[in-house]
Short mmCIF file of N, CA and C in Angstrom, two decimals:
data_model
loop_
_atom_site.label_atom_id
_atom_site.label_comp_id
_atom_site.label_asym_id
_atom_site.label_seq_id
_atom_site.Cartn_x
_atom_site.Cartn_y
_atom_site.Cartn_z
N MET A 1 0.85 -1.19 0.00
CA MET A 1 0.00 0.00 0.00
C MET A 1 0.88 1.25 0.00
N GLN A 2 0.56 2.18 -0.85
CA GLN A 2 1.34 3.40 -0.97
C GLN A 2 1.00 4.35 0.18
N GLN A 3 2.03 4.92 0.77
CA GLN A 3 1.82 5.89 1.84
C GLN A 3 1.54 7.26 1.24
N VAL A 4 0.59 7.95 1.83
CA VAL A 4 0.26 9.31 1.39
C VAL A 4 0.94 10.26 2.37
N PRO A 5 1.79 11.18 1.90
CA PRO A 5 2.45 12.10 2.83
C PRO A 5 1.43 13.07 3.45
N LEU A 6 1.50 13.19 4.77
CA LEU A 6 0.58 14.06 5.50
C LEU A 6 1.35 15.08 6.31
N SER A 7 0.80 16.29 6.40
CA SER A 7 1.38 17.31 7.28
C SER A 7 1.07 16.92 8.72
N GLU A 8 1.70 17.58 9.65
CA GLU A 8 1.45 17.31 11.07
C GLU A 8 -0.02 17.54 11.42
N ALA A 9 -0.59 18.63 10.91
CA ALA A 9 -2.00 18.93 11.19
C ALA A 9 -2.91 17.85 10.60
N GLU A 10 -2.60 17.39 9.39
CA GLU A 10 -3.40 16.33 8.77
C GLU A 10 -3.32 15.04 9.59
N GLN A 11 -2.13 14.72 10.07
CA GLN A 11 -1.97 13.53 10.90
C GLN A 11 -2.80 13.64 12.18
N ARG A 12 -2.75 14.81 12.82
CA ARG A 12 -3.51 15.01 14.06
C ARG A 12 -5.01 14.92 13.82
N VAL A 13 -5.47 15.49 12.71
CA VAL A 13 -6.90 15.47 12.39
C VAL A 13 -7.34 14.04 12.06
N TYR A 14 -6.56 13.34 11.25
CA TYR A 14 -6.92 11.96 10.89
C TYR A 14 -6.96 11.08 12.14
N GLN A 15 -5.96 11.23 13.00
CA GLN A 15 -5.93 10.45 14.25
C GLN A 15 -7.14 10.78 15.12
N ALA A 16 -7.52 12.05 15.17
CA ALA A 16 -8.69 12.46 15.97
C ALA A 16 -9.96 11.81 15.43
N VAL A 17 -10.12 11.78 14.10
CA VAL A 17 -11.30 11.16 13.50
C VAL A 17 -11.36 9.68 13.84
N THR A 18 -10.25 8.98 13.68
CA THR A 18 -10.25 7.54 13.95
C THR A 18 -10.46 7.26 15.43
N THR A 19 -9.93 8.10 16.30
CA THR A 19 -10.14 7.93 17.74
C THR A 19 -11.61 8.14 18.10
N LEU A 20 -12.22 9.19 17.56
CA LEU A 20 -13.64 9.44 17.83
C LEU A 20 -14.50 8.27 17.34
N GLU A 21 -14.21 7.77 16.14
CA GLU A 21 -14.97 6.65 15.60
C GLU A 21 -14.80 5.40 16.48
N ALA A 22 -13.59 5.17 16.95
CA ALA A 22 -13.34 4.00 17.80
C ALA A 22 -14.14 4.08 19.10
N ARG A 23 -14.36 5.29 19.59
CA ARG A 23 -15.16 5.50 20.81
C ARG A 23 -16.65 5.47 20.53
N GLY A 24 -17.03 5.41 19.25
CA GLY A 24 -18.44 5.43 18.91
C GLY A 24 -19.03 6.83 18.86
N GLN A 25 -18.17 7.84 18.81
CA GLN A 25 -18.65 9.22 18.72
C GLN A 25 -18.70 9.64 17.25
N VAL A 26 -19.58 10.59 16.95
CA VAL A 26 -19.72 11.09 15.59
C VAL A 26 -18.65 12.18 15.37
N PRO A 27 -17.81 12.01 14.34
CA PRO A 27 -16.72 12.97 14.13
C PRO A 27 -17.17 14.26 13.45
N TYR A 28 -17.84 15.11 14.20
CA TYR A 28 -18.19 16.45 13.72
C TYR A 28 -16.97 17.34 13.87
N PRO A 29 -16.87 18.41 13.08
CA PRO A 29 -15.68 19.28 13.14
C PRO A 29 -15.35 19.80 14.54
N ASP A 30 -16.35 20.13 15.36
CA ASP A 30 -16.03 20.65 16.69
C ASP A 30 -15.39 19.58 17.57
N LEU A 31 -15.85 18.34 17.47
CA LEU A 31 -15.25 17.26 18.24
C LEU A 31 -13.87 16.90 17.71
N ILE A 32 -13.71 16.96 16.39
CA ILE A 32 -12.40 16.70 15.80
C ILE A 32 -11.40 17.74 16.30
N ALA A 33 -11.82 18.99 16.33
CA ALA A 33 -10.95 20.06 16.81
C ALA A 33 -10.57 19.81 18.27
N GLU A 34 -11.55 19.48 19.10
CA GLU A 34 -11.29 19.24 20.52
C GLU A 34 -10.32 18.07 20.69
N GLU A 35 -10.56 16.98 19.98
CA GLU A 35 -9.73 15.78 20.10
C GLU A 35 -8.31 16.02 19.61
N SER A 36 -8.17 16.81 18.55
CA SER A 36 -6.85 17.05 17.96
C SER A 36 -6.07 18.15 18.67
N GLY A 37 -6.75 18.92 19.50
CA GLY A 37 -6.08 20.03 20.19
C GLY A 37 -5.94 21.26 19.32
N LEU A 38 -6.69 21.30 18.23
CA LEU A 38 -6.66 22.44 17.32
C LEU A 38 -7.99 23.19 17.41
N THR A 39 -8.05 24.37 16.81
CA THR A 39 -9.31 25.10 16.77
C THR A 39 -10.11 24.60 15.56
N GLU A 40 -11.41 24.92 15.54
CA GLU A 40 -12.23 24.52 14.39
C GLU A 40 -11.69 25.13 13.10
N GLU A 41 -11.18 26.36 13.17
CA GLU A 41 -10.62 26.99 11.98
C GLU A 41 -9.38 26.24 11.51
N GLN A 42 -8.58 25.74 12.45
CA GLN A 42 -7.35 25.04 12.10
C GLN A 42 -7.62 23.65 11.51
N VAL A 43 -8.75 23.02 11.82
CA VAL A 43 -9.03 21.69 11.27
C VAL A 43 -9.72 21.77 9.91
N SER A 44 -10.22 22.93 9.53
CA SER A 44 -10.95 23.06 8.27
C SER A 44 -10.11 22.66 7.06
N SER A 45 -8.93 23.21 6.93
CA SER A 45 -8.08 22.90 5.79
C SER A 45 -7.62 21.44 5.79
N PRO A 46 -7.13 20.90 6.94
CA PRO A 46 -6.75 19.48 6.93
C PRO A 46 -7.92 18.55 6.60
N LEU A 47 -9.12 18.87 7.06
CA LEU A 47 -10.28 18.04 6.72
C LEU A 47 -10.49 18.02 5.21
N HIS A 48 -10.39 19.20 4.59
CA HIS A 48 -10.57 19.30 3.14
C HIS A 48 -9.48 18.51 2.41
N LEU A 49 -8.23 18.68 2.84
CA LEU A 49 -7.12 18.01 2.18
C LEU A 49 -7.20 16.49 2.36
N LEU A 50 -7.58 16.02 3.55
CA LEU A 50 -7.71 14.59 3.79
C LEU A 50 -8.83 13.99 2.95
N THR A 51 -9.88 14.77 2.73
CA THR A 51 -10.98 14.32 1.88
C THR A 51 -10.50 14.22 0.44
N GLU A 52 -9.74 15.22 -0.03
CA GLU A 52 -9.20 15.19 -1.39
C GLU A 52 -8.26 13.99 -1.60
N LYS A 53 -7.51 13.64 -0.55
CA LYS A 53 -6.57 12.53 -0.64
C LYS A 53 -7.26 11.17 -0.49
N GLY A 54 -8.56 11.19 -0.22
CA GLY A 54 -9.30 9.95 -0.12
C GLY A 54 -9.19 9.25 1.22
N LEU A 55 -8.67 9.94 2.24
CA LEU A 55 -8.52 9.32 3.55
C LEU A 55 -9.75 9.52 4.43
N LEU A 56 -10.50 10.57 4.15
CA LEU A 56 -11.75 10.83 4.86
C LEU A 56 -12.85 11.02 3.83
N HIS A 57 -14.07 10.83 4.25
CA HIS A 57 -15.19 11.21 3.39
C HIS A 57 -16.19 11.98 4.23
N ARG A 58 -16.80 12.94 3.57
CA ARG A 58 -17.75 13.83 4.24
C ARG A 58 -19.16 13.25 4.08
N GLU A 59 -19.90 13.27 5.17
CA GLU A 59 -21.30 12.86 5.13
C GLU A 59 -22.13 13.99 5.71
N ASP A 60 -23.16 14.37 4.98
CA ASP A 60 -24.07 15.38 5.50
C ASP A 60 -25.11 14.71 6.36
N SER A 61 -25.78 15.49 7.19
CA SER A 61 -26.76 14.95 8.13
C SER A 61 -27.82 14.14 7.40
N PRO A 62 -28.06 12.89 7.83
CA PRO A 62 -29.02 12.04 7.13
C PRO A 62 -30.48 12.32 7.49
N MET A 63 -30.70 13.08 8.55
CA MET A 63 -32.06 13.34 8.99
C MET A 63 -32.52 14.72 8.56
N ALA A 64 -33.55 14.77 7.77
CA ALA A 64 -34.09 16.04 7.30
C ALA A 64 -34.54 16.89 8.48
N GLY A 65 -34.17 18.14 8.47
CA GLY A 65 -34.58 19.05 9.53
C GLY A 65 -33.67 19.03 10.74
N LEU A 66 -32.78 18.06 10.84
CA LEU A 66 -31.86 17.99 11.97
C LEU A 66 -30.43 18.04 11.45
N ASP A 67 -30.05 19.18 10.96
CA ASP A 67 -28.71 19.32 10.39
C ASP A 67 -27.74 19.75 11.47
N PHE A 68 -26.91 18.82 11.90
CA PHE A 68 -25.88 19.13 12.89
C PHE A 68 -24.56 19.47 12.21
N GLY A 69 -24.61 19.60 10.89
CA GLY A 69 -23.40 19.89 10.14
C GLY A 69 -22.80 18.62 9.60
N PRO A 70 -21.77 18.77 8.80
CA PRO A 70 -21.15 17.60 8.19
C PRO A 70 -20.36 16.81 9.22
N ARG A 71 -20.23 15.53 8.96
CA ARG A 71 -19.33 14.73 9.78
C ARG A 71 -18.33 14.09 8.81
N PHE A 72 -17.17 13.79 9.33
CA PHE A 72 -16.10 13.25 8.50
C PHE A 72 -15.72 11.88 9.02
N CYS A 73 -15.73 10.90 8.14
CA CYS A 73 -15.47 9.53 8.53
C CYS A 73 -14.21 9.03 7.82
N ALA A 74 -13.43 8.24 8.54
CA ALA A 74 -12.21 7.68 7.96
C ALA A 74 -12.58 6.58 6.99
N ARG A 75 -11.86 6.54 5.90
CA ARG A 75 -12.04 5.44 4.94
C ARG A 75 -11.26 4.25 5.48
N GLN A 76 -11.87 3.10 5.39
CA GLN A 76 -11.21 1.88 5.86
C GLN A 76 -10.13 1.49 4.85
N MET A 77 -8.94 1.32 5.33
CA MET A 77 -7.84 0.91 4.47
C MET A 77 -7.78 -0.61 4.44
N ALA A 78 -7.78 -1.17 3.26
CA ALA A 78 -7.78 -2.62 3.11
C ALA A 78 -6.40 -3.19 3.36
#
């Protein structure tokens, strides 16, 4: 499997997402920021870049009328 080079912020954000998922929590940007030790503004760019690199995918709220914002889920690596 080819390694994708990640910045320190991307590594922290990806680790935060996988940690939240392992705990059964929904990885919303505010929780990702809290878990990674970054601000919500600081996680915005790494979330976008990780999505572009195919390591995360964005899911919008599945329930109509209850939009808690997007959540970001780690792609399972085979």
